[in-house]
């Protein structure tokens, strides 16, 4: 019986060792597969890098928007300055023309109907404009009340070129 017992205990120990080895191998295999899964996840360093990059993007977004806005504003101001320079040149040319007495006389004769002594002035009215005014009012001047004629005269005096 003692031999039988040794044999049983040896078999039992060998079986136990084999089972223990199989369990250990399964445990190692599971831990290796977990490591592979963990390696595919986001690491702490990568998360920190993403956080730093996002912070930089957010920190630089506002200054870049301001830079682009200011550049367009500068371009607008340069265009406005060029327009003002052009207008200044036109006004200087006009001022130089008005310094000439012949130009001043020409403008006075044209716009104010000035005449030299001995000249006879004629003012031509456009018959088409008078007919259009008559059609627009719907009544002739004598058919309307006097106060309508007065107000029309005031309105005409305010309009340039009439």
mmCIF file of C-alpha atoms in Angstrom:
data_model
loop_
_atom_site.group_PDB
_atom_site.id
_atom_site.type_symbol
_atom_site.label_atom_id
_atom_site.label_comp_id
_atom_site.label_asym_id
_atom_site.label_seq_id
_atom_site.Cartn_x
_atom_site.Cartn_y
_atom_site.Cartn_z
ATOM 1 C CA UNK A 1 0.000 0.000 0.000
ATOM 2 C CA UNK A 2 2.840 2.310 0.600
ATOM 3 C CA UNK A 3 3.995 1.921 -2.986
ATOM 4 C CA UNK A 4 0.544 2.531 -4.166
ATOM 5 C CA UNK A 5 0.355 5.658 -2.097
ATOM 6 C CA UNK A 6 3.625 7.019 -3.508
ATOM 7 C CA UNK A 7 2.457 6.343 -6.929
ATOM 8 C CA UNK A 8 -0.838 8.088 -6.255
ATOM 9 C CA UNK A 9 0.808 11.044 -4.601
ATOM 10 C CA UNK A 10 3.377 11.281 -7.429
ATOM 11 C CA UNK A 11 0.638 11.139 -9.982
ATOM 12 C CA UNK A 12 -1.336 13.586 -8.043
ATOM 13 C CA UNK A 13 1.639 15.947 -7.668
ATOM 14 C CA UNK A 14 2.482 15.681 -11.358
ATOM 15 C CA UNK A 15 -1.105 16.329 -12.266
ATOM 16 C CA UNK A 16 -1.208 19.249 -9.923
ATOM 17 C CA UNK A 17 1.956 20.685 -11.392
ATOM 18 C CA UNK A 18 0.661 20.272 -14.906
ATOM 19 C CA UNK A 19 -2.631 21.916 -14.007
ATOM 20 C CA UNK A 20 -0.757 24.682 -12.252
ATOM 21 C CA UNK A 21 1.409 25.174 -15.365
ATOM 22 C CA UNK A 22 -1.644 25.285 -17.576
ATOM 23 C CA UNK A 23 -3.281 27.844 -15.303
ATOM 24 C CA UNK A 24 -0.121 29.921 -15.265
ATOM 25 C CA UNK A 25 0.180 29.745 -19.057
ATOM 26 C CA UNK A 26 -3.458 30.803 -19.439
ATOM 27 C CA UNK A 27 -2.907 33.645 -16.992
ATOM 28 C CA UNK A 28 0.209 34.790 -18.891
ATOM 29 C CA UNK A 29 -1.649 34.551 -22.190
ATOM 30 C CA UNK A 30 -4.531 36.638 -20.828
ATOM 31 C CA UNK A 31 -2.184 39.252 -19.404
ATOM 32 C CA UNK A 32 -0.337 39.482 -22.737
ATOM 33 C CA UNK A 33 -3.581 39.980 -24.611
ATOM 34 C CA UNK A 34 -4.544 42.708 -22.099
ATOM 35 C CA UNK A 35 -1.231 44.423 -22.695
ATOM 36 C CA UNK A 36 -1.872 44.422 -26.426
ATOM 37 C CA UNK A 37 -5.270 46.012 -25.852
ATOM 38 C CA UNK A 38 -3.762 48.540 -23.491
ATOM 39 C CA UNK A 39 -1.075 49.421 -26.033
ATOM 40 C CA UNK A 40 -3.693 50.288 -28.638
ATOM 41 C CA UNK A 41 -5.394 52.752 -26.269
ATOM 42 C CA UNK A 42 -4.442 56.387 -25.820
ATOM 43 C CA UNK A 43 -1.380 56.661 -23.617
ATOM 44 C CA UNK A 44 -0.748 59.368 -21.085
ATOM 45 C CA UNK A 45 1.933 60.970 -23.227
ATOM 46 C CA UNK A 46 -0.309 61.062 -26.286
ATOM 47 C CA UNK A 47 -3.141 62.574 -24.254
ATOM 48 C CA UNK A 48 -0.794 65.227 -22.910
ATOM 49 C CA UNK A 49 0.427 65.973 -26.435
ATOM 50 C CA UNK A 50 -3.154 66.318 -27.707
ATOM 51 C CA UNK A 51 -3.996 68.577 -24.770
ATOM 52 C CA UNK A 52 -0.969 70.797 -25.450
ATOM 53 C CA UNK A 53 -1.799 71.018 -29.179
ATOM 54 C CA UNK A 54 -5.430 71.924 -28.470
ATOM 55 C CA UNK A 55 -4.311 74.563 -26.001
ATOM 56 C CA UNK A 56 -1.952 76.049 -28.603
ATOM 57 C CA UNK A 57 -4.674 76.114 -31.242
ATOM 58 C CA UNK A 58 -7.110 77.819 -28.886
ATOM 59 C CA UNK A 59 -4.440 80.249 -27.681
ATOM 60 C CA UNK A 60 -3.435 81.210 -31.235
ATOM 61 C CA UNK A 61 -6.909 81.353 -32.782
ATOM 62 C CA UNK A 62 -7.877 84.766 -31.380
ATOM 63 C CA UNK A 63 -4.575 86.523 -32.227
ATOM 64 C CA UNK A 64 -4.684 85.096 -35.754
ATOM 65 C CA UNK A 65 -8.250 86.331 -36.201
ATOM 66 C CA UNK A 66 -7.196 89.751 -34.953
ATOM 67 C CA UNK A 67 -4.209 89.758 -37.310
ATOM 68 C CA UNK A 68 -6.360 88.941 -40.342
ATOM 69 C CA UNK A 69 -8.959 91.520 -39.295
ATOM 70 C CA UNK A 70 -6.322 94.218 -38.839
ATOM 71 C CA UNK A 71 -4.725 93.415 -42.189
ATOM 72 C CA UNK A 72 -8.069 93.894 -43.949
ATOM 73 C CA UNK A 73 -8.634 97.105 -41.997
ATOM 74 C CA UNK A 74 -5.208 98.369 -43.055
ATOM 75 C CA UNK A 75 -6.030 97.570 -46.677
ATOM 76 C CA UNK A 76 -9.328 99.478 -46.367
ATOM 77 C CA UNK A 77 -7.547 102.465 -44.858
ATOM 78 C CA UNK A 78 -4.954 102.431 -47.639
ATOM 79 C CA UNK A 79 -7.724 102.435 -50.249
ATOM 80 C CA UNK A 80 -9.449 105.301 -48.442
ATOM 81 C CA UNK A 81 -6.173 107.235 -48.310
ATOM 82 C CA UNK A 82 -5.615 106.691 -52.046
ATOM 83 C CA UNK A 83 -9.148 107.944 -52.758
ATOM 84 C CA UNK A 84 -8.565 110.977 -50.532
ATOM 85 C CA UNK A 85 -5.275 111.749 -52.336
ATOM 86 C CA UNK A 86 -7.063 111.557 -55.686
ATOM 87 C CA UNK A 87 -9.834 113.851 -54.449
ATOM 88 C CA UNK A 88 -7.228 116.256 -53.047
ATOM 89 C CA UNK A 89 -5.550 116.452 -56.455
ATOM 90 C CA UNK A 90 -8.912 117.170 -58.093
ATOM 91 C CA UNK A 91 -9.639 119.945 -55.597
ATOM 92 C CA UNK A 92 -6.179 121.455 -56.102
ATOM 93 C CA UNK A 93 -6.751 121.459 -59.854
ATOM 94 C CA UNK A 94 -10.149 123.101 -59.384
ATOM 95 C CA UNK A 95 -8.665 125.690 -57.038
ATOM 96 C CA UNK A 96 -5.982 126.479 -59.605
ATOM 97 C CA UNK A 97 -8.679 126.919 -62.269
ATOM 98 C CA UNK A 98 -10.639 129.287 -60.026
ATOM 99 C CA UNK A 99 -7.491 131.383 -59.570
ATOM 100 C CA UNK A 100 -7.699 132.199 -63.280
ATOM 101 C CA UNK A 101 -9.984 135.230 -63.819
ATOM 102 C CA UNK A 102 -11.096 133.985 -67.227
ATOM 103 C CA UNK A 103 -12.406 130.708 -65.721
ATOM 104 C CA UNK A 104 -14.232 132.592 -62.936
ATOM 105 C CA UNK A 105 -15.860 134.859 -65.516
ATOM 106 C CA UNK A 106 -16.852 131.877 -67.658
ATOM 107 C CA UNK A 107 -18.502 130.138 -64.675
ATOM 108 C CA UNK A 108 -20.318 133.343 -63.657
ATOM 109 C CA UNK A 109 -21.660 133.810 -67.184
ATOM 110 C CA UNK A 110 -22.783 130.192 -67.400
ATOM 111 C CA UNK A 111 -24.378 129.672 -63.992
ATOM 112 C CA UNK A 112 -25.419 133.162 -62.937
ATOM 113 C CA UNK A 113 -26.272 134.489 -66.410
ATOM 114 C CA UNK A 114 -23.979 137.482 -65.992
ATOM 115 C CA UNK A 115 -23.554 139.719 -69.013
ATOM 116 C CA UNK A 116 -20.982 142.278 -69.968
ATOM 117 C CA UNK A 117 -22.163 145.807 -70.519
ATOM 118 C CA UNK A 118 -23.744 146.122 -73.933
ATOM 119 C CA UNK A 119 -24.518 142.387 -74.323
ATOM 120 C CA UNK A 120 -28.070 141.156 -74.716
ATOM 121 C CA UNK A 121 -28.939 137.946 -72.893
ATOM 122 C CA UNK A 122 -31.448 135.392 -74.034
ATOM 123 C CA UNK A 123 -32.772 132.541 -71.924
ATOM 124 C CA UNK A 124 -34.234 129.618 -73.809
ATOM 125 C CA UNK A 125 -36.738 127.411 -72.060
ATOM 126 C CA UNK A 126 -37.176 123.818 -72.940
ATOM 127 C CA UNK A 127 -40.741 123.342 -74.216
ATOM 128 C CA UNK A 128 -40.600 119.644 -73.352
ATOM 129 C CA UNK A 129 -39.853 120.441 -69.688
ATOM 130 C CA UNK A 130 -42.785 122.886 -69.467
ATOM 131 C CA UNK A 131 -45.159 120.318 -71.010
ATOM 132 C CA UNK A 132 -43.941 117.646 -68.622
ATOM 133 C CA UNK A 133 -44.490 119.992 -65.655
ATOM 134 C CA UNK A 134 -47.983 120.732 -66.900
ATOM 135 C CA UNK A 135 -48.784 117.013 -67.256
ATOM 136 C CA UNK A 136 -47.325 116.259 -63.820
ATOM 137 C CA UNK A 137 -49.402 118.887 -62.024
ATOM 138 C CA UNK A 138 -52.548 118.005 -63.945
ATOM 139 C CA UNK A 139 -53.699 121.656 -63.920
ATOM 140 C CA UNK A 140 -52.430 124.843 -65.436
ATOM 141 C CA UNK A 141 -51.243 127.631 -63.139
ATOM 142 C CA UNK A 142 -54.394 129.725 -63.632
ATOM 143 C CA UNK A 143 -56.727 126.811 -62.893
ATOM 144 C CA UNK A 144 -55.247 126.143 -59.450
ATOM 145 C CA UNK A 145 -55.703 128.136 -56.253
ATOM 146 C CA UNK A 146 -53.155 130.886 -55.608
ATOM 147 C CA UNK A 147 -51.563 129.151 -52.599
ATOM 148 C CA UNK A 148 -50.690 126.103 -54.736
ATOM 149 C CA UNK A 149 -48.840 128.378 -57.138
ATOM 150 C CA UNK A 150 -46.981 129.977 -54.219
ATOM 151 C CA UNK A 151 -45.885 126.620 -52.827
ATOM 152 C CA UNK A 152 -44.794 125.411 -56.259
ATOM 153 C CA UNK A 153 -42.724 128.579 -56.606
ATOM 154 C CA UNK A 154 -41.043 127.892 -53.244
ATOM 155 C CA UNK A 155 -40.351 124.290 -54.254
ATOM 156 C CA UNK A 156 -38.878 125.353 -57.579
ATOM 157 C CA UNK A 157 -36.646 127.925 -55.847
ATOM 158 C CA UNK A 158 -35.185 125.153 -53.654
ATOM 159 C CA UNK A 159 -34.317 122.894 -56.564
ATOM 160 C CA UNK A 160 -30.911 123.491 -58.173
ATOM 161 C CA UNK A 161 -30.790 124.021 -61.912
ATOM 162 C CA UNK A 162 -34.342 125.383 -62.317
#
